[in-house]
Amino acid sequence: MKFRLKPLQQQVIVITGATSGIGLATARTAARRGASLALAARNGDALAQLEQEFGGDAVATVVADVGQIDDVARIAAKALARFGHIDTWINNAGVSVFGQLEQVHPEDHRRLFDTNFWGVVNGSLEAVKHLKARGGALINLGSEVSDRAVPLQGMYSASKHAVKGFTDALRMELEHEKAPVSVTLVKPAAIDTLFTVHARNYMEREPALPPPIYAPELAAKAILFAAEHPKRDVFVGGAAKAVSLGGFHMPALMDKYMSATMFKQQQGEQPSVRARSDALHQSDPAQTLRERLGSTPKVAESAPYTALSLRSKPLLLALLSGGAAYAAWRMHARGKQSALAVL
């Protein structure tokens, strides 16, 4: 079913996990472009700062835990009470745990799934109640690990696989109903956010993200493009596409590559602090609004693959995918990811 999505400046957009990282970058970009926003997060102080930053009547905030159905219903109710309707719903909230699966406490596994998977389910099912009547966009945040698991973030990988399966199934059901709802799965590569700081850590050293690492503004631009243009999938960073293709076309080789590199690349130089704070079970107590962690100077400020793929015709997209597949092969052949930085 073909339908048009509204220009961003005419939209009411719900964003979960709106006070840091990709969610914060998306909220700020959308605000600059004139959208009305309903922003949700667990940290009420951070939300209050964000409301003050944006000012005016074009923002509403809700303290909510997306793993709780009643909280998600309150997000929708606040958006409707303030603006009267919802045009785009972005399920962005997410958490992670670093450590080998056998070492992680079961309650931490469950909490991760409550946020990453059930948070998306709760948000999506609440969103479509309202989007089906007027039309709009549902945008779910997956990951490059939606298609290819990595060690030391096994349950995070599992949750993002589950998000992909749920999102794909919901999309097909809505298409069968001919509902005017665009359903997009966004799959970012490593992004320079507070992801590692907020993650629970079972490793001896502090968590790190494998390169290449992309700017959160690139993810925000891709998400908001999908809010205006129906897209099935969006990869943020050519590295994400390369990892996906590598996992699909040469899974055994990717297993070996991941085993050989990911244990080292996901651990930093600093020893882990005993009883370090994180944001798994409770919100980050810090009140500073931060999009980026800024721990590395080598952050990709552009993503040519993503920029081209968003507007490309099928033939060009196939050529781009071929380039990403070649990069994935080179990544395995060289045992490093430098070949992906240009994508």
CSV table of C-alpha atoms in Angstrom, one decimal:
chain,number,residue,atom,x,y,z
A,1,MET,CA,0.0,0.0,0.0
A,2,LYS,CA,1.4,3.4,-1.1
A,3,PHE,CA,0.9,6.4,1.1
A,4,ARG,CA,2.6,9.7,1.9
A,5,LEU,CA,4.1,10.6,5.3
A,6,LYS,CA,3.9,14.2,6.5
A,7,PRO,CA,6.8,16.6,6.3
A,8,LEU,CA,8.7,16.6,9.6
A,9,GLN,CA,7.6,20.1,10.6
A,10,GLN,CA,3.9,18.9,10.5
A,11,GLN,CA,4.5,15.9,12.6
A,12,VAL,CA,4.0,14.8,16.2
A,13,ILE,CA,6.8,12.4,17.1
A,14,VAL,CA,7.2,10.1,20.1
A,15,ILE,CA,10.8,9.2,21.0
A,16,THR,CA,11.7,6.8,23.8
A,17,GLY,CA,15.1,6.9,25.4
A,18,ALA,CA,15.2,10.6,24.5
A,19,THR,CA,17.7,11.9,27.0
A,20,SER,CA,21.0,10.6,25.7
A,21,GLY,CA,22.8,9.2,22.6
A,22,ILE,CA,20.8,8.5,19.5
A,23,GLY,CA,17.5,9.4,21.1
A,24,LEU,CA,18.8,12.8,22.2
A,25,ALA,CA,20.4,13.5,18.8
A,26,THR,CA,17.1,12.6,17.1
A,27,ALA,CA,15.0,14.8,19.4
A,28,ARG,CA,17.3,17.8,18.9
A,29,THR,CA,17.4,17.3,15.1
A,30,ALA,CA,13.6,16.9,15.0
A,31,ALA,CA,13.1,20.0,17.2
A,32,ARG,CA,15.3,22.1,14.9
A,33,ARG,CA,13.2,21.0,11.9
A,34,GLY,CA,10.0,22.1,13.6
A,35,ALA,CA,8.4,18.8,14.8
A,36,SER,CA,6.3,18.6,17.9
A,37,LEU,CA,7.8,16.0,20.3
A,38,ALA,CA,6.6,13.7,23.0
A,39,LEU,CA,9.8,12.5,24.8
A,40,ALA,CA,10.1,9.6,27.2
A,41,ALA,CA,12.9,8.4,29.4
A,42,ARG,CA,13.4,7.1,33.0
A,43,ASN,CA,15.3,10.2,34.2
A,44,GLY,CA,12.8,13.0,35.1
A,45,ASP,CA,15.6,15.5,35.8
A,46,ALA,CA,17.1,15.0,32.4
A,47,LEU,CA,13.7,15.3,30.8
A,48,ALA,CA,13.0,18.6,32.6
A,49,GLN,CA,16.3,19.9,31.2
A,50,LEU,CA,15.4,18.9,27.7
A,51,GLU,CA,11.9,20.5,28.0
A,52,GLN,CA,13.6,23.7,29.2
A,53,GLU,CA,16.1,23.5,26.3
A,54,PHE,CA,13.4,23.2,23.7
A,55,GLY,CA,10.9,25.5,25.4
A,56,GLY,CA,7.5,26.5,24.0
A,57,ASP,CA,4.5,24.3,23.6
A,58,ALA,CA,6.0,21.9,21.0
A,59,VAL,CA,7.4,19.4,23.6
A,60,ALA,CA,5.8,17.1,26.1
A,61,THR,CA,7.8,14.8,28.4
A,62,VAL,CA,6.9,11.6,30.2
A,63,VAL,CA,8.9,9.7,32.9
A,64,ALA,CA,8.5,6.1,31.7
A,65,ASP,CA,10.0,2.6,31.7
A,66,VAL,CA,9.2,1.1,28.3
A,67,GLY,CA,9.3,-2.4,29.8
A,68,GLN,CA,6.1,-1.5,31.7
A,69,ILE,CA,2.9,-1.5,29.5
A,70,ASP,CA,1.1,1.0,31.7
A,71,ASP,CA,4.1,3.4,31.3
A,72,VAL,CA,4.0,3.1,27.6
A,73,ALA,CA,0.2,3.8,27.5
A,74,ARG,CA,1.0,7.0,29.5
A,75,ILE,CA,3.4,8.1,26.8
A,76,ALA,CA,0.7,7.9,24.2
A,77,ALA,CA,-1.9,9.5,26.5
A,78,LYS,CA,0.4,12.5,27.1
A,79,ALA,CA,1.1,12.9,23.4
A,80,LEU,CA,-2.6,12.8,22.5
A,81,ALA,CA,-3.5,15.1,25.4
A,82,ARG,CA,-1.0,17.7,24.3
A,83,PHE,CA,-1.1,17.4,20.5
A,84,GLY,CA,-4.2,15.5,19.6
A,85,HIS,CA,-2.5,12.8,17.5
A,86,ILE,CA,0.7,10.9,16.8
A,87,ASP,CA,2.4,10.8,13.4
A,88,THR,CA,5.7,8.9,14.1
A,89,TRP,CA,6.7,6.6,17.0
A,90,ILE,CA,10.4,5.9,17.5
A,91,ASN,CA,11.2,3.0,19.8
A,92,ASN,CA,14.8,3.9,20.7
A,93,ALA,CA,15.3,3.0,24.4
A,94,GLY,CA,17.9,0.3,24.9
A,95,VAL,CA,20.4,-1.1,27.4
A,96,SER,CA,23.3,-3.7,27.2
A,97,VAL,CA,25.3,-6.1,29.3
A,98,PHE,CA,29.0,-7.0,28.5
A,99,GLY,CA,30.2,-10.4,29.6
A,100,GLN,CA,30.1,-14.0,28.8
A,101,LEU,CA,26.6,-15.5,28.8
A,102,GLU,CA,27.3,-18.0,31.6
A,103,GLN,CA,28.6,-15.3,33.9
A,104,VAL,CA,25.7,-12.9,33.7
A,105,HIS,CA,23.0,-13.0,36.4
A,106,PRO,CA,19.6,-14.2,35.1
A,107,GLU,CA,18.0,-11.0,36.4
A,108,ASP,CA,20.3,-8.9,34.2
A,109,HIS,CA,19.4,-11.0,31.2
A,110,ARG,CA,15.7,-10.5,31.9
A,111,ARG,CA,16.0,-6.8,32.5
A,112,LEU,CA,17.8,-6.4,29.2
A,113,PHE,CA,15.0,-8.1,27.4
A,114,ASP,CA,12.3,-6.2,29.3
A,115,THR,CA,13.8,-3.0,27.8
A,116,ASN,CA,15.2,-3.9,24.5
A,117,PHE,CA,12.5,-6.4,23.3
A,118,TRP,CA,9.4,-5.9,25.4
A,119,GLY,CA,9.9,-2.2,25.3
A,120,VAL,CA,9.8,-2.3,21.5
A,121,VAL,CA,6.8,-4.6,21.6
A,122,ASN,CA,4.9,-2.4,24.1
A,123,GLY,CA,5.7,0.7,22.1
A,124,SER,CA,4.9,-0.7,18.8
A,125,LEU,CA,1.5,-2.2,19.8
A,126,GLU,CA,0.6,1.1,21.5
A,127,ALA,CA,1.7,3.1,18.5
A,128,VAL,CA,-0.2,1.2,15.8
A,129,LYS,CA,-3.5,1.7,17.7
A,130,HIS,CA,-3.2,5.3,16.8
A,131,LEU,CA,-1.2,5.2,13.6
A,132,LYS,CA,-3.6,2.9,11.8
A,133,ALA,CA,-6.4,5.5,11.9
A,134,ARG,CA,-4.5,8.5,10.5
A,135,GLY,CA,-1.4,6.9,9.0
A,136,GLY,CA,2.2,7.4,10.0
A,137,ALA,CA,5.5,5.8,10.7
A,138,LEU,CA,6.7,3.2,13.3
A,139,ILE,CA,10.5,3.2,13.6
A,140,ASN,CA,12.2,0.5,15.7
A,141,LEU,CA,15.9,0.6,16.6
A,142,GLY,CA,17.6,-2.7,15.9
A,143,SER,CA,21.4,-3.0,15.5
A,144,GLU,CA,24.0,-4.5,13.2
A,145,VAL,CA,23.7,-7.4,15.7
A,146,SER,CA,20.1,-7.9,14.6
A,147,ASP,CA,21.6,-9.9,11.8
A,148,ARG,CA,24.9,-11.1,13.2
A,149,ALA,CA,25.5,-11.9,16.9
A,150,VAL,CA,28.7,-10.9,18.7
A,151,PRO,CA,30.4,-12.6,21.7
A,152,LEU,CA,30.4,-10.7,25.1
A,153,GLN,CA,27.1,-9.1,24.1
A,154,GLY,CA,25.2,-12.3,23.6
A,155,MET,CA,21.9,-11.3,25.2
A,156,TYR,CA,22.0,-7.9,23.6
A,157,SER,CA,22.5,-9.6,20.2
A,158,ALA,CA,19.6,-12.0,21.0
A,159,SER,CA,17.3,-9.0,21.9
A,160,LYS,CA,18.1,-7.3,18.7
A,161,HIS,CA,17.4,-10.5,16.7
A,162,ALA,CA,14.1,-10.6,18.5
A,163,VAL,CA,13.4,-7.0,17.6
A,164,LYS,CA,14.0,-7.7,14.0
A,165,GLY,CA,11.7,-10.8,14.0
A,166,PHE,CA,8.9,-8.9,15.7
A,167,THR,CA,9.2,-5.8,13.5
A,168,ASP,CA,9.2,-7.9,10.3
A,169,ALA,CA,6.1,-9.9,11.5
A,170,LEU,CA,4.2,-6.7,12.5
A,171,ARG,CA,5.1,-5.1,9.1
A,172,MET,CA,3.6,-8.0,7.2
A,173,GLU,CA,0.5,-8.1,9.3
A,174,LEU,CA,-0.1,-4.3,8.8
A,175,GLU,CA,0.6,-4.7,5.0
A,176,HIS,CA,-2.0,-7.5,4.9
A,177,GLU,CA,-4.5,-5.2,6.6
A,178,LYS,CA,-3.6,-2.4,4.1
A,179,ALA,CA,-3.0,-0.2,7.1
A,180,PRO,CA,-1.3,3.1,6.2
A,181,VAL,CA,1.6,2.6,8.6
A,182,SER,CA,5.3,2.5,7.5
A,183,VAL,CA,7.4,0.1,9.6
A,184,THR,CA,11.1,0.7,9.6
A,185,LEU,CA,13.9,-1.2,11.3
A,186,VAL,CA,17.0,0.9,11.8
A,187,LYS,CA,20.3,-1.0,12.2
A,188,PRO,CA,23.2,1.2,13.4
A,189,ALA,CA,26.8,0.1,13.5
A,190,ALA,CA,28.8,1.2,16.6
A,191,ILE,CA,27.8,4.7,17.5
A,192,ASP,CA,29.6,7.2,19.7
A,193,THR,CA,27.1,7.4,22.6
A,194,LEU,CA,27.1,6.6,26.3
A,195,PHE,CA,26.3,2.9,25.4
A,196,THR,CA,29.3,1.4,27.1
A,197,VAL,CA,29.0,3.7,30.2
A,198,HIS,CA,25.4,2.7,30.6
A,199,ALA,CA,26.0,-1.0,30.1
A,200,ARG,CA,26.4,-3.4,33.0
A,201,ASN,CA,29.9,-4.9,32.8
A,202,TYR,CA,31.0,-8.4,33.9
A,203,MET,CA,34.4,-8.1,32.2
A,204,GLU,CA,37.7,-7.3,33.9
A,205,ARG,CA,38.2,-4.2,31.8
A,206,GLU,CA,35.9,-1.4,30.8
A,207,PRO,CA,33.7,-2.0,27.8
A,208,ALA,CA,34.6,-0.6,24.4
A,209,LEU,CA,33.0,-0.5,21.0
A,210,PRO,CA,34.8,-2.0,17.9
A,211,PRO,CA,35.7,0.4,15.1
A,212,PRO,CA,34.5,2.0,13.0
A,213,ILE,CA,32.5,4.2,15.3
A,214,TYR,CA,29.9,6.6,13.8
A,215,ALA,CA,28.5,9.9,15.0
A,216,PRO,CA,25.0,9.8,16.6
A,217,GLU,CA,23.8,12.6,14.3
A,218,LEU,CA,24.1,10.1,11.4
A,219,ALA,CA,21.6,7.8,13.1
A,220,ALA,CA,19.3,10.7,13.9
A,221,LYS,CA,19.3,11.8,10.2
A,222,ALA,CA,18.5,8.2,9.0
A,223,ILE,CA,15.7,7.8,11.6
A,224,LEU,CA,14.1,11.1,10.6
A,225,PHE,CA,14.5,10.3,6.9
A,226,ALA,CA,12.4,7.2,7.6
A,227,ALA,CA,9.8,9.4,9.4
A,228,GLU,CA,9.2,11.2,6.1
A,229,HIS,CA,9.9,8.4,3.6
A,230,PRO,CA,8.6,4.8,4.0
A,231,LYS,CA,11.7,2.5,4.3
A,232,ARG,CA,11.8,-1.1,5.3
A,233,ASP,CA,15.3,-1.2,6.6
A,234,VAL,CA,18.0,1.4,7.2
A,235,PHE,CA,21.7,0.6,7.9
A,236,VAL,CA,23.5,3.4,9.7
A,237,GLY,CA,27.1,3.0,8.5
A,238,GLY,CA,28.4,0.8,5.8
A,239,ALA,CA,30.0,-1.4,8.6
A,240,ALA,CA,26.5,-2.5,9.7
A,241,LYS,CA,25.7,-3.6,6.1
A,242,ALA,CA,29.0,-5.4,5.7
A,243,VAL,CA,28.5,-7.3,9.0
A,244,SER,CA,25.0,-8.3,8.0
A,245,LEU,CA,26.2,-9.5,4.6
A,246,GLY,CA,29.2,-11.3,6.0
A,247,GLY,CA,27.0,-13.1,8.5
A,248,PHE,CA,24.6,-14.1,5.8
A,249,HIS,CA,27.0,-15.2,3.1
A,250,MET,CA,29.9,-16.6,5.1
A,251,PRO,CA,28.6,-17.4,8.7
A,252,ALA,CA,31.4,-19.8,9.6
A,253,LEU,CA,34.1,-17.4,8.6
A,254,MET,CA,32.4,-14.6,10.5
A,255,ASP,CA,32.3,-16.9,13.6
A,256,LYS,CA,36.0,-17.3,13.4
A,257,TYR,CA,36.6,-13.6,12.7
A,258,MET,CA,34.4,-12.6,15.7
A,259,SER,CA,36.0,-15.1,18.0
A,260,ALA,CA,39.5,-13.9,17.0
A,261,THR,CA,38.8,-10.1,17.3
A,262,MET,CA,35.7,-9.2,19.3
A,263,PHE,CA,37.0,-10.3,22.7
A,264,LYS,CA,39.8,-7.8,22.4
A,265,GLN,CA,38.0,-5.1,20.6
A,266,GLN,CA,35.1,-4.9,23.1
A,267,GLN,CA,37.5,-4.4,26.1
A,268,GLY,CA,39.2,-1.1,26.7
A,269,GLU,CA,42.5,-0.4,28.4
A,270,GLN,CA,41.1,0.7,31.8
A,271,PRO,CA,40.4,-2.0,34.5
A,272,SER,CA,36.7,-2.2,35.4
A,273,VAL,CA,35.7,-0.5,38.6
A,274,ARG,CA,34.1,-2.7,41.2
A,275,ALA,CA,30.4,-2.0,41.6
A,276,ARG,CA,30.5,0.6,38.8
A,277,SER,CA,27.2,2.4,38.2
A,278,ASP,CA,25.2,1.7,35.0
A,279,ALA,CA,21.8,2.3,33.6
A,280,LEU,CA,20.5,-1.3,33.3
A,281,HIS,CA,18.0,-1.4,36.2
A,282,GLN,CA,17.8,2.3,36.9
A,283,SER,CA,18.3,5.5,35.0
A,284,ASP,CA,21.7,7.2,34.8
A,285,PRO,CA,21.8,9.5,37.8
A,286,ALA,CA,23.8,12.1,35.8
A,287,GLN,CA,21.7,15.0,34.7
A,288,THR,CA,24.0,16.2,31.9
A,289,LEU,CA,22.4,15.7,28.5
A,290,ARG,CA,25.0,14.0,26.3
A,291,GLU,CA,24.8,12.6,22.8
A,292,ARG,CA,28.4,11.5,22.6
A,293,LEU,CA,30.8,9.7,24.9
A,294,GLY,CA,33.8,11.3,23.1
A,295,SER,CA,36.3,8.7,24.3
A,296,THR,CA,37.8,8.4,20.8
A,297,PRO,CA,38.9,11.0,18.3
A,298,LYS,CA,38.3,8.6,15.4
A,299,VAL,CA,34.5,9.0,15.0
A,300,ALA,CA,33.1,8.9,11.4
A,301,GLU,CA,31.2,12.1,10.8
A,302,SER,CA,29.8,10.8,7.5
A,303,ALA,CA,28.4,7.5,6.3
A,304,PRO,CA,28.4,7.5,2.5
A,305,TYR,CA,26.7,4.0,2.2
A,306,THR,CA,23.8,5.2,4.4
A,307,ALA,CA,23.4,8.5,2.6
A,308,LEU,CA,23.4,6.9,-0.8
A,309,SER,CA,21.2,3.9,0.2
A,310,LEU,CA,18.4,6.1,1.6
A,311,ARG,CA,17.7,7.7,-1.8
A,312,SER,CA,19.1,5.1,-4.2
A,313,LYS,CA,17.4,3.1,-7.0
A,314,PRO,CA,17.5,-0.7,-6.7
A,315,LEU,CA,20.4,-1.1,-9.1
A,316,LEU,CA,22.6,1.4,-7.3
A,317,LEU,CA,21.6,-0.2,-4.0
A,318,ALA,CA,22.7,-3.6,-5.3
A,319,LEU,CA,26.0,-2.1,-6.3
A,320,LEU,CA,26.4,-0.5,-2.9
A,321,SER,CA,25.6,-3.8,-1.2
A,322,GLY,CA,28.2,-5.5,-3.4
A,323,GLY,CA,30.8,-3.0,-2.1
A,324,ALA,CA,29.8,-3.7,1.5
A,325,ALA,CA,30.1,-7.4,0.9
A,326,TYR,CA,33.6,-6.9,-0.5
A,327,ALA,CA,34.5,-4.8,2.5
A,328,ALA,CA,33.2,-7.7,4.7
A,329,TRP,CA,35.4,-10.1,2.9
A,330,ARG,CA,38.4,-7.8,3.2
A,331,MET,CA,37.6,-7.4,6.9
A,332,HIS,CA,37.9,-11.1,7.4
A,333,ALA,CA,40.9,-11.4,5.2
A,334,ARG,CA,42.8,-8.7,7.0
A,335,GLY,CA,41.5,-9.5,10.5
A,336,LYS,CA,40.5,-5.8,11.1
A,337,GLN,CA,37.7,-3.4,10.3
A,338,SER,CA,39.7,-0.5,8.8
A,339,ALA,CA,38.3,-1.3,5.4
A,340,LEU,CA,34.8,-0.4,6.6
A,341,ALA,CA,35.7,3.1,7.8
A,342,VAL,CA,35.2,4.6,4.4
A,343,LEU,CA,31.6,3.3,4.2
